[in-house]
mmCIF file of C-alpha atoms and ligand atoms in Angstrom:
data_model
loop_
_atom_site.group_PDB
_atom_site.id
_atom_site.type_symbol
_atom_site.label_atom_id
_atom_site.label_comp_id
_atom_site.label_asym_id
_atom_site.label_seq_id
_atom_site.Cartn_x
_atom_site.Cartn_y
_atom_site.Cartn_z
ATOM 1 C CA MET C 1 -0.827 -76.879 -38.174
ATOM 2 C CA ARG C 2 -3.610 -75.992 -40.568
ATOM 3 C CA VAL C 3 -2.622 -73.532 -43.276
ATOM 4 C CA THR C 4 -5.761 -71.475 -42.559
ATOM 5 C CA ASP C 5 -4.638 -70.957 -38.935
ATOM 6 C CA LYS C 6 -1.490 -69.351 -40.315
ATOM 7 C CA PHE C 7 -3.572 -66.926 -42.421
ATOM 8 C CA ARG C 8 -4.928 -65.490 -39.175
ATOM 9 C CA GLU C 9 -1.431 -64.312 -38.167
ATOM 10 C CA GLY C 10 -2.079 -60.895 -39.764
ATOM 11 C CA SER C 11 0.659 -59.847 -42.177
ATOM 12 C CA THR C 12 0.903 -61.262 -45.711
ATOM 13 C CA LEU C 13 2.652 -64.635 -45.570
ATOM 14 C CA PHE C 14 5.197 -66.017 -48.008
ATOM 15 C CA SER C 15 4.632 -69.501 -49.450
ATOM 16 C CA PHE C 16 5.730 -71.337 -52.541
ATOM 17 C CA GLU C 17 5.213 -74.389 -54.726
ATOM 18 C CA ILE C 18 7.874 -76.822 -55.865
ATOM 19 C CA LEU C 19 7.831 -79.689 -58.349
ATOM 20 C CA PRO C 20 9.273 -83.103 -57.449
ATOM 21 C CA PRO C 21 12.556 -83.627 -59.310
ATOM 22 C CA GLN C 22 12.569 -85.576 -62.572
ATOM 23 C CA LYS C 23 12.965 -89.307 -61.990
ATOM 24 C CA GLY C 24 16.694 -90.014 -61.659
ATOM 25 C CA LYS C 25 17.474 -86.793 -59.721
ATOM 26 C CA ASN C 26 17.814 -86.888 -55.964
ATOM 27 C CA ILE C 27 16.095 -84.787 -53.311
ATOM 28 C CA ASP C 28 19.119 -82.491 -52.905
ATOM 29 C CA HIS C 29 17.769 -80.491 -55.873
ATOM 30 C CA ILE C 30 14.658 -79.772 -53.812
ATOM 31 C CA TYR C 31 16.648 -78.904 -50.706
ATOM 32 C CA GLN C 32 18.775 -76.436 -52.694
ATOM 33 C CA ALA C 33 15.646 -74.648 -53.983
ATOM 34 C CA ILE C 34 14.155 -74.513 -50.472
ATOM 35 C CA ASP C 35 17.428 -73.374 -48.826
ATOM 36 C CA THR C 36 17.490 -70.322 -51.138
ATOM 37 C CA LEU C 37 14.069 -69.277 -49.804
ATOM 38 C CA LEU C 38 14.351 -70.118 -46.092
ATOM 39 C CA GLU C 39 15.313 -66.589 -45.036
ATOM 40 C CA PHE C 40 11.810 -65.390 -46.015
ATOM 41 C CA ASP C 41 10.236 -67.710 -43.447
ATOM 42 C CA PRO C 42 7.895 -69.718 -45.696
ATOM 43 C CA ALA C 43 4.596 -70.425 -43.953
ATOM 44 C CA TYR C 44 4.052 -73.577 -46.018
ATOM 45 C CA ILE C 45 5.415 -75.276 -49.118
ATOM 46 C CA ASN C 46 3.228 -76.958 -51.743
ATOM 47 C CA VAL C 47 4.445 -79.975 -53.690
ATOM 48 C CA THR C 48 2.800 -80.675 -57.041
ATOM 49 C CA TYR C 49 1.567 -84.094 -58.157
ATOM 50 C CA HIS C 50 2.330 -85.426 -61.630
ATOM 51 C CA ARG C 51 0.322 -88.327 -62.935
ATOM 52 C CA GLU C 52 1.578 -90.825 -65.474
ATOM 53 C CA GLU C 53 1.856 -90.004 -69.160
ATOM 54 C CA TYR C 54 1.591 -92.530 -71.972
ATOM 55 C CA ILE C 55 4.452 -92.808 -74.439
ATOM 56 C CA TYR C 56 5.123 -95.218 -77.276
ATOM 57 C CA LYS C 57 8.390 -97.209 -77.055
ATOM 58 C CA LYS C 58 9.890 -98.936 -80.082
ATOM 59 C CA ARG C 59 10.228 -102.669 -79.548
ATOM 60 C CA GLU C 60 11.613 -105.548 -81.662
ATOM 61 C CA LYS C 61 10.453 -105.790 -85.297
ATOM 62 C CA GLY C 62 9.223 -102.186 -85.204
ATOM 63 C CA TYR C 63 6.347 -102.853 -82.796
ATOM 64 C CA LEU C 64 5.287 -99.863 -80.718
ATOM 65 C CA GLU C 65 4.390 -100.483 -77.093
ATOM 66 C CA LYS C 66 2.235 -98.026 -75.130
ATOM 67 C CA VAL C 67 3.925 -97.511 -71.761
ATOM 68 C CA ALA C 68 2.803 -95.490 -68.746
ATOM 69 C CA VAL C 69 5.609 -93.322 -67.354
ATOM 70 C CA ARG C 70 5.614 -91.085 -64.292
ATOM 71 C CA LYS C 71 8.382 -88.560 -64.768
ATOM 72 C CA ARG C 72 8.100 -86.796 -61.406
ATOM 73 C CA PRO C 73 7.149 -89.237 -58.642
ATOM 74 C CA GLY C 74 7.742 -88.576 -54.949
ATOM 75 C CA THR C 75 5.163 -85.969 -53.823
ATOM 76 C CA VAL C 76 4.311 -87.705 -50.531
ATOM 77 C CA GLY C 77 7.937 -88.515 -49.667
ATOM 78 C CA ILE C 78 9.070 -84.953 -50.388
ATOM 79 C CA CYS C 79 6.281 -83.547 -48.189
ATOM 80 C CA ALA C 80 7.361 -85.741 -45.274
ATOM 81 C CA ALA C 81 11.017 -84.793 -45.845
ATOM 82 C CA ILE C 82 10.161 -81.058 -45.850
ATOM 83 C CA LYS C 83 8.072 -81.336 -42.712
ATOM 84 C CA TYR C 84 10.698 -83.163 -40.714
ATOM 85 C CA LYS C 85 13.876 -81.535 -42.084
ATOM 86 C CA TYR C 86 12.662 -77.909 -41.971
ATOM 87 C CA ASN C 87 9.671 -78.060 -39.614
ATOM 88 C CA ILE C 88 7.621 -76.272 -42.282
ATOM 89 C CA GLU C 89 4.091 -77.337 -43.191
ATOM 90 C CA ALA C 90 4.062 -79.207 -46.492
ATOM 91 C CA VAL C 91 0.965 -79.253 -48.687
ATOM 92 C CA PRO C 92 0.787 -82.160 -51.136
ATOM 93 C CA HIS C 93 -1.363 -81.729 -54.226
ATOM 94 C CA LEU C 94 -3.877 -84.551 -54.587
ATOM 95 C CA ILE C 95 -5.458 -85.134 -57.981
ATOM 96 C CA CYS C 96 -8.412 -87.242 -59.124
ATOM 97 C CA GLY C 97 -6.867 -88.392 -62.414
ATOM 98 C CA GLY C 98 -5.165 -91.787 -62.212
ATOM 99 C CA PHE C 99 -6.647 -92.747 -58.826
ATOM 100 C CA SER C 100 -9.604 -94.800 -57.699
ATOM 101 C CA LYS C 101 -11.348 -93.527 -54.554
ATOM 102 C CA ASP C 102 -9.818 -96.443 -52.627
ATOM 103 C CA GLU C 103 -6.310 -95.411 -53.703
ATOM 104 C CA THR C 104 -7.069 -91.804 -52.733
ATOM 105 C CA GLU C 105 -8.265 -92.982 -49.332
ATOM 106 C CA ASN C 106 -5.067 -94.979 -48.815
ATOM 107 C CA ALA C 107 -2.944 -91.972 -49.845
ATOM 108 C CA LEU C 108 -4.810 -89.809 -47.305
ATOM 109 C CA ILE C 109 -4.221 -92.446 -44.602
ATOM 110 C CA ASP C 110 -0.472 -92.427 -45.431
ATOM 111 C CA LEU C 111 -0.434 -88.619 -45.237
ATOM 112 C CA SER C 112 -2.183 -88.575 -41.883
ATOM 113 C CA PHE C 113 0.279 -91.153 -40.476
ATOM 114 C CA LEU C 114 3.112 -88.889 -41.657
ATOM 115 C CA GLY C 115 1.591 -85.978 -39.705
ATOM 116 C CA ILE C 116 0.579 -84.061 -42.845
ATOM 117 C CA ARG C 117 -2.638 -82.155 -42.185
ATOM 118 C CA ASN C 118 -2.970 -80.004 -45.312
ATOM 119 C CA VAL C 119 -3.782 -80.931 -48.913
ATOM 120 C CA LEU C 120 -4.663 -79.092 -52.130
ATOM 121 C CA ALA C 121 -7.544 -80.971 -53.815
ATOM 122 C CA LEU C 122 -7.495 -80.859 -57.618
ATOM 123 C CA ARG C 123 -9.055 -82.666 -60.512
ATOM 124 C CA GLY C 124 -5.941 -82.746 -62.707
ATOM 125 C CA ASP C 125 -5.709 -82.073 -66.435
ATOM 126 C CA PRO C 126 -6.642 -84.521 -69.169
ATOM 127 C CA ILE C 127 -3.602 -86.605 -70.156
ATOM 128 C CA LYS C 128 -2.110 -85.864 -73.588
ATOM 129 C CA THR C 129 -3.880 -88.786 -75.247
ATOM 130 C CA GLU C 130 -7.331 -87.601 -74.022
ATOM 131 C CA THR C 131 -9.414 -84.747 -75.441
ATOM 132 C CA HIS C 132 -11.196 -84.248 -72.122
ATOM 133 C CA PHE C 133 -10.670 -85.356 -68.525
ATOM 134 C CA VAL C 134 -11.556 -89.017 -67.965
ATOM 135 C CA PRO C 135 -11.707 -90.233 -64.359
ATOM 136 C CA SER C 136 -10.132 -93.553 -63.455
ATOM 137 C CA GLU C 137 -12.478 -96.464 -62.846
ATOM 138 C CA GLY C 138 -13.973 -95.910 -59.399
ATOM 139 C CA GLY C 139 -12.237 -92.540 -59.176
ATOM 140 C CA ASN C 140 -13.387 -89.002 -58.440
ATOM 141 C CA ALA C 141 -14.547 -87.103 -61.522
ATOM 142 C CA SER C 142 -14.009 -83.580 -60.180
ATOM 143 C CA ALA C 143 -12.276 -81.654 -57.433
ATOM 144 C CA LEU C 144 -15.713 -81.305 -55.817
ATOM 145 C CA GLU C 145 -15.997 -85.090 -55.441
ATOM 146 C CA LEU C 146 -12.460 -85.234 -54.028
ATOM 147 C CA VAL C 147 -13.303 -82.560 -51.435
ATOM 148 C CA GLN C 148 -16.442 -84.535 -50.530
ATOM 149 C CA GLN C 149 -14.382 -87.717 -50.083
ATOM 150 C CA ILE C 150 -11.872 -85.910 -47.828
ATOM 151 C CA ARG C 151 -14.667 -84.399 -45.745
ATOM 152 C CA ASN C 152 -16.333 -87.830 -45.410
ATOM 153 C CA LEU C 153 -13.073 -89.127 -43.918
ATOM 154 C CA GLY C 154 -13.259 -86.174 -41.516
ATOM 155 C CA ARG C 155 -16.524 -87.701 -40.296
ATOM 156 C CA GLY C 156 -14.972 -91.160 -40.063
ATOM 157 C CA LEU C 157 -16.729 -92.359 -43.245
ATOM 158 C CA TYR C 158 -14.311 -94.609 -45.119
ATOM 159 C CA MET C 159 -14.847 -96.262 -48.529
ATOM 160 C CA ASP C 160 -14.986 -99.665 -46.851
ATOM 161 C CA GLU C 161 -18.364 -99.656 -45.128
ATOM 162 C CA ASP C 162 -17.214 -102.504 -42.845
ATOM 163 C CA VAL C 163 -14.839 -100.061 -41.128
ATOM 164 C CA LYS C 164 -16.754 -99.150 -37.963
ATOM 165 C CA ASP C 165 -15.973 -96.607 -35.219
ATOM 166 C CA ALA C 166 -13.223 -95.221 -37.447
ATOM 167 C CA ASP C 167 -10.964 -92.402 -36.335
ATOM 168 C CA PRO C 168 -11.751 -89.314 -38.433
ATOM 169 C CA LEU C 169 -9.010 -87.965 -40.708
ATOM 170 C CA ASP C 170 -9.015 -84.212 -40.463
ATOM 171 C CA PHE C 171 -7.359 -82.247 -43.284
ATOM 172 C CA CYS C 172 -7.272 -78.558 -44.069
ATOM 173 C CA VAL C 173 -8.273 -78.495 -47.750
ATOM 174 C CA GLY C 174 -7.340 -75.923 -50.381
ATOM 175 C CA VAL C 175 -8.837 -75.826 -53.882
ATOM 176 C CA ALA C 176 -7.912 -74.083 -57.138
ATOM 177 C CA GLY C 177 -9.555 -70.897 -58.446
ATOM 178 C CA TYR C 178 -9.063 -69.156 -61.786
ATOM 179 C CA PRO C 179 -9.213 -65.322 -61.966
ATOM 180 C CA GLU C 180 -9.347 -65.620 -65.775
ATOM 181 C CA LYS C 181 -11.664 -68.690 -65.589
ATOM 182 C CA HIS C 182 -10.743 -72.334 -66.053
ATOM 183 C CA PHE C 183 -10.096 -73.104 -69.699
ATOM 184 C CA GLU C 184 -13.046 -75.520 -69.978
ATOM 185 C CA SER C 185 -15.554 -73.131 -68.448
ATOM 186 C CA PRO C 186 -17.864 -71.173 -70.767
ATOM 187 C CA ASN C 187 -17.599 -68.072 -68.542
ATOM 188 C CA LEU C 188 -16.216 -66.824 -65.229
ATOM 189 C CA ALA C 189 -19.638 -66.671 -63.534
ATOM 190 C CA LEU C 190 -20.244 -70.407 -64.085
ATOM 191 C CA ASP C 191 -16.699 -71.242 -63.005
ATOM 192 C CA ILE C 192 -17.285 -69.321 -59.746
ATOM 193 C CA HIS C 193 -20.627 -71.112 -59.337
ATOM 194 C CA PHE C 194 -18.770 -74.471 -59.381
ATOM 195 C CA LEU C 195 -15.965 -73.051 -57.217
ATOM 196 C CA LYS C 196 -18.600 -72.230 -54.586
ATOM 197 C CA GLN C 197 -19.745 -75.864 -54.655
ATOM 198 C CA LYS C 198 -16.209 -76.888 -53.612
ATOM 199 C CA ILE C 199 -16.306 -74.397 -50.733
ATOM 200 C CA ASP C 200 -19.819 -75.454 -49.672
ATOM 201 C CA ALA C 201 -18.567 -79.064 -49.656
ATOM 202 C CA GLY C 202 -15.988 -78.060 -47.059
ATOM 203 C CA ALA C 203 -12.875 -76.628 -48.765
ATOM 204 C CA ASP C 204 -11.131 -74.152 -46.466
ATOM 205 C CA TYR C 205 -9.384 -71.779 -48.869
ATOM 206 C CA ILE C 206 -8.631 -71.054 -52.530
ATOM 207 C CA VAL C 207 -5.266 -70.711 -54.289
ATOM 208 C CA THR C 208 -5.439 -69.025 -57.652
ATOM 209 C CA GLN C 209 -3.949 -69.858 -60.966
ATOM 210 C CA LEU C 210 -1.061 -67.520 -61.811
ATOM 211 C CA PHE C 211 -1.988 -64.136 -63.295
ATOM 212 C CA TYR C 212 -0.158 -61.019 -64.474
ATOM 213 C CA ASP C 213 -2.937 -58.454 -64.151
ATOM 214 C CA ASN C 214 -3.881 -57.648 -60.556
ATOM 215 C CA ALA C 215 -7.125 -56.027 -61.725
ATOM 216 C CA LYS C 216 -8.315 -59.492 -62.820
ATOM 217 C CA PHE C 217 -7.487 -60.939 -59.389
ATOM 218 C CA PHE C 218 -9.298 -58.127 -57.525
ATOM 219 C CA ASP C 219 -12.319 -58.522 -59.817
ATOM 220 C CA PHE C 220 -12.305 -62.300 -59.223
ATOM 221 C CA VAL C 221 -12.193 -61.824 -55.447
ATOM 222 C CA ALA C 222 -15.067 -59.300 -55.611
ATOM 223 C CA LYS C 223 -17.162 -61.720 -57.722
ATOM 224 C CA CYS C 224 -16.408 -64.615 -55.339
ATOM 225 C CA ARG C 225 -17.523 -62.484 -52.373
ATOM 226 C CA GLU C 226 -20.718 -61.502 -54.245
ATOM 227 C CA ALA C 227 -21.348 -65.210 -54.876
ATOM 228 C CA GLY C 228 -21.112 -65.868 -51.135
ATOM 229 C CA ILE C 229 -17.592 -67.326 -51.011
ATOM 230 C CA SER C 230 -16.002 -66.044 -47.815
ATOM 231 C CA VAL C 231 -12.875 -68.252 -47.437
ATOM 232 C CA PRO C 232 -9.347 -66.811 -47.892
ATOM 233 C CA ILE C 233 -8.265 -66.415 -51.534
ATOM 234 C CA ILE C 234 -4.506 -66.702 -52.055
ATOM 235 C CA PRO C 235 -3.002 -65.135 -55.192
ATOM 236 C CA GLY C 236 -0.549 -67.238 -57.200
ATOM 237 C CA ILE C 237 2.439 -65.467 -58.753
ATOM 238 C CA LYS C 238 4.838 -66.791 -61.372
ATOM 239 C CA PRO C 239 7.427 -64.344 -62.707
ATOM 240 C CA LEU C 240 8.258 -64.505 -66.398
ATOM 241 C CA SER C 241 11.819 -65.718 -66.973
ATOM 242 C CA LEU C 242 12.141 -66.971 -70.569
ATOM 243 C CA LEU C 243 11.636 -65.456 -74.025
ATOM 244 C CA SER C 244 9.313 -68.377 -74.802
ATOM 245 C CA HIS C 245 6.936 -67.344 -71.978
ATOM 246 C CA ILE C 246 5.239 -64.770 -74.217
ATOM 247 C CA LYS C 247 3.549 -67.684 -76.009
ATOM 248 C CA PHE C 248 3.821 -70.397 -73.363
ATOM 249 C CA MET C 249 1.928 -68.679 -70.520
ATOM 250 C CA PRO C 250 -1.250 -67.916 -72.521
ATOM 251 C CA LYS C 251 -1.146 -71.332 -74.218
ATOM 252 C CA PHE C 252 -0.368 -73.506 -71.204
ATOM 253 C CA PHE C 253 -2.030 -71.602 -68.348
ATOM 254 C CA HIS C 254 -4.808 -69.847 -70.309
ATOM 255 C CA VAL C 255 -3.961 -66.381 -68.955
ATOM 256 C CA ASP C 256 -3.569 -63.021 -70.674
ATOM 257 C CA LEU C 257 -0.425 -60.942 -70.523
ATOM 258 C CA PRO C 258 -1.339 -57.254 -70.076
ATOM 259 C CA GLU C 259 -0.468 -54.920 -72.952
ATOM 260 C CA ALA C 260 1.917 -52.844 -70.795
ATOM 261 C CA LEU C 261 3.865 -56.028 -70.028
ATOM 262 C CA THR C 262 4.013 -57.259 -73.627
ATOM 263 C CA ILE C 263 5.223 -53.828 -74.836
ATOM 264 C CA GLU C 264 8.292 -54.310 -72.643
ATOM 265 C CA LEU C 265 8.523 -58.051 -73.333
ATOM 266 C CA ILE C 266 8.983 -57.663 -77.077
ATOM 267 C CA LYS C 267 11.983 -55.384 -76.425
ATOM 268 C CA CYS C 268 13.782 -58.239 -74.592
ATOM 269 C CA ARG C 269 16.557 -59.974 -76.502
ATOM 270 C CA THR C 270 17.637 -62.704 -74.055
ATOM 271 C CA ASP C 271 16.141 -64.866 -71.295
ATOM 272 C CA LYS C 272 18.113 -62.713 -68.855
ATOM 273 C CA ASP C 273 16.291 -59.575 -70.082
ATOM 274 C CA VAL C 274 12.949 -61.366 -69.608
ATOM 275 C CA ALA C 275 13.885 -62.527 -66.110
ATOM 276 C CA ALA C 276 14.797 -58.938 -65.106
ATOM 277 C CA LEU C 277 11.492 -57.648 -66.489
ATOM 278 C CA GLY C 278 9.588 -60.576 -64.932
ATOM 279 C CA THR C 279 11.105 -59.839 -61.522
ATOM 280 C CA GLU C 280 10.265 -56.134 -61.745
ATOM 281 C CA TRP C 281 6.669 -56.873 -62.847
ATOM 282 C CA ALA C 282 6.149 -59.442 -60.074
ATOM 283 C CA VAL C 283 7.554 -57.044 -57.433
ATOM 284 C CA THR C 284 5.023 -54.394 -58.517
ATOM 285 C CA GLN C 285 2.206 -56.989 -58.464
ATOM 286 C CA CYS C 286 3.210 -58.253 -55.001
ATOM 287 C CA LYS C 287 3.486 -54.773 -53.460
ATOM 288 C CA GLU C 288 -0.041 -53.957 -54.620
ATOM 289 C CA LEU C 289 -1.379 -57.339 -53.431
ATOM 290 C CA ILE C 290 0.205 -56.881 -49.995
ATOM 291 C CA LYS C 291 -1.265 -53.367 -49.765
ATOM 292 C CA SER C 292 -4.694 -54.870 -50.470
ATOM 293 C CA GLY C 293 -4.232 -57.198 -47.473
ATOM 294 C CA VAL C 294 -4.034 -60.656 -49.093
ATOM 295 C CA PRO C 295 -3.317 -63.331 -46.425
ATOM 296 C CA SER C 296 -0.436 -64.875 -48.353
ATOM 297 C CA ILE C 297 1.298 -64.731 -51.722
ATOM 298 C CA HIS C 298 1.967 -68.125 -53.248
ATOM 299 C CA PHE C 299 4.938 -68.292 -55.633
ATOM 300 C CA TYR C 300 5.202 -70.831 -58.402
ATOM 301 C CA THR C 301 8.967 -71.323 -58.316
ATOM 302 C CA MET C 302 9.227 -73.970 -61.101
ATOM 303 C CA GLY C 303 12.730 -74.703 -59.799
ATOM 304 C CA LYS C 304 13.763 -71.021 -60.047
ATOM 305 C CA GLY C 305 14.323 -70.340 -56.357
ATOM 306 C CA GLN C 306 16.714 -67.434 -56.947
ATOM 307 C CA GLN C 307 14.211 -65.333 -58.907
ATOM 308 C CA THR C 308 11.568 -65.884 -56.202
ATOM 309 C CA ALA C 309 14.179 -64.902 -53.587
ATOM 310 C CA ASP C 310 14.932 -61.649 -55.480
ATOM 311 C CA ILE C 311 11.217 -60.794 -55.514
ATOM 312 C CA ALA C 312 10.706 -61.755 -51.861
ATOM 313 C CA LYS C 313 13.707 -59.604 -50.849
ATOM 314 C CA ALA C 314 12.080 -56.591 -52.509
ATOM 315 C CA VAL C 315 8.611 -57.065 -51.029
ATOM 316 C CA TYR C 316 8.875 -58.727 -47.578
HETATM 317 P P1 FAD V 401 -12.481 -78.699 -60.973
HETATM 318 O O1 FAD V 401 -12.740 -77.813 -59.808
HETATM 319 O O2 FAD V 401 -13.051 -80.076 -60.917
HETATM 320 O O3 FAD V 401 -13.031 -77.932 -62.270
HETATM 321 C C1 FAD V 401 -12.682 -78.366 -63.585
HETATM 322 C C2 FAD V 401 -13.645 -77.751 -64.600
HETATM 323 O O4 FAD V 401 -14.943 -78.346 -64.449
HETATM 324 C C3 FAD V 401 -13.867 -76.232 -64.447
HETATM 325 O O5 FAD V 401 -14.020 -75.690 -65.741
HETATM 326 C C4 FAD V 401 -15.181 -76.141 -63.687
HETATM 327 O O6 FAD V 401 -15.850 -74.920 -63.931
HETATM 328 C C5 FAD V 401 -15.918 -77.320 -64.296
HETATM 329 N N1 FAD V 401 -16.965 -77.891 -63.457
HETATM 330 C C6 FAD V 401 -16.917 -78.187 -62.141
HETATM 331 N N2 FAD V 401 -18.062 -78.770 -61.747
HETATM 332 C C7 FAD V 401 -18.869 -78.860 -62.844
HETATM 333 C C8 FAD V 401 -20.171 -79.356 -63.115
HETATM 334 N N3 FAD V 401 -20.932 -79.886 -62.137
HETATM 335 N N4 FAD V 401 -20.643 -79.273 -64.382
HETATM 336 C C9 FAD V 401 -19.905 -78.730 -65.382
HETATM 337 N N5 FAD V 401 -18.656 -78.236 -65.190
HETATM 338 C C10 FAD V 401 -18.144 -78.300 -63.940
HETATM 339 N N6 FAD V 401 -2.588 -80.270 -61.956
HETATM 340 C C11 FAD V 401 -1.875 -81.401 -61.700
HETATM 341 O O7 FAD V 401 -1.983 -82.387 -62.438
HETATM 342 N N7 FAD V 401 -1.027 -81.467 -60.618
HETATM 343 C C12 FAD V 401 -0.868 -80.429 -59.764
HETATM 344 O O8 FAD V 401 -0.088 -80.521 -58.818
HETATM 345 C C13 FAD V 401 -1.605 -79.225 -60.014
HETATM 346 N N8 FAD V 401 -1.511 -78.158 -59.186
HETATM 347 C C14 FAD V 401 -2.289 -77.050 -59.391
HETATM 348 C C15 FAD V 401 -2.258 -75.984 -58.475
HETATM 349 C C16 FAD V 401 -3.029 -74.844 -58.659
HETATM 350 C C17 FAD V 401 -2.995 -73.730 -57.648
HETATM 351 C C18 FAD V 401 -3.868 -74.740 -59.817
HETATM 352 C C19 FAD V 401 -4.681 -73.499 -60.059
HETATM 353 C C20 FAD V 401 -3.917 -75.789 -60.734
HETATM 354 C C21 FAD V 401 -3.144 -76.956 -60.528
HETATM 355 N N9 FAD V 401 -3.198 -78.054 -61.405
HETATM 356 C C22 FAD V 401 -2.470 -79.193 -61.150
HETATM 357 C C23 FAD V 401 -4.008 -77.978 -62.636
HETATM 358 C C24 FAD V 401 -5.444 -78.484 -62.425
HETATM 359 O O9 FAD V 401 -5.424 -79.872 -62.148
HETATM 360 C C25 FAD V 401 -6.207 -78.192 -63.716
HETATM 361 O O10 FAD V 401 -6.392 -76.817 -63.882
HETATM 362 C C26 FAD V 401 -7.499 -78.970 -63.933
HETATM 363 O O11 FAD V 401 -7.852 -78.856 -65.318
HETATM 364 C C27 FAD V 401 -8.690 -78.469 -63.126
HETATM 365 O O12 FAD V 401 -8.546 -78.770 -61.803
HETATM 366 P P2 FAD V 401 -9.593 -78.194 -60.711
HETATM 367 O O13 FAD V 401 -9.243 -78.790 -59.430
HETATM 368 O O14 FAD V 401 -9.705 -76.716 -60.822
HETATM 369 O O15 FAD V 401 -10.954 -78.878 -61.296
#
């Protein structure tokens, strides 16, 4: 089922994102996180994609060898496992970085054979050794190009022009939006201008970057509507849970923490204090978002299923 068909059900849905386990850990870690959240009837579960990173390994005689390592493989396999174990729609994240268009096409064919009909189309971040995003040879350079490739497959247009009378591959496509703008964008208006290009190319809905100030989300939605974007916009919520988040969230996700939140945050002495505050703040955010009629709230669980469950219990 397409995720957007679920949005039409009326009340605010519950959905969440999980990360594949670190290489060496089995899928039971994922099942445990999902089991904690089953009682809230998740409408769909997103699974992130992690491209390779380059590290230097010490070899004989002190030589350093540059090696590509993927620490969290398994996105497609986990999606299939979720779909068939729990009968819940799984949404794999697809990124441009690290893939040629041919490889992307093959991944989409695999997904369609597995019965997966939803994807979140993303560009991906630059890898640590790059100052800016560099597409792979023959790969998509932006989420817009990825959306265009997926929509071409929906019309039966494959990369290999010798493929004739092809069956179309139909996916429901989500894309990312940034209430506080994407970190590379000079301003929010231009970011929304490029977001609209993704929608005009055929994306079906938007999931936002996490945020802690609902006013910024409501303003973003209003500006998207003014710009002519009419698709559903799903807020992303990630509760604070660690003392380090006061610096990590602005640095890593390029979001502000509201003053009222930081006043309380600096009083916290332990991670447990932060998690209690983070839960309370997220509950308040979610209640207001539900009141405003958002189609779904998307939780970034980051392996912390219990905290998401505590929030869901208070708001659903
Ligand atoms: P794009 O939509 O391509 O935009 C990237 C930047 O380019 C923006 O600043 C945009 O304004 C600008 N831009 C677009 N078109 C043009 C143009 N024509 N000219 C100039 N500028 C332009 N990353 C992962 O690696 N794996 C994941 O699983 C993952 N999941 C995510 C889930 C969500 C909900 C979100 C919000 C992000 C996720 N990310 C993930 C991070 C994402 O890959 C990064 O934020 C990335 O830097 C941008 O991806 P995008 O799809 O928004 O890119």
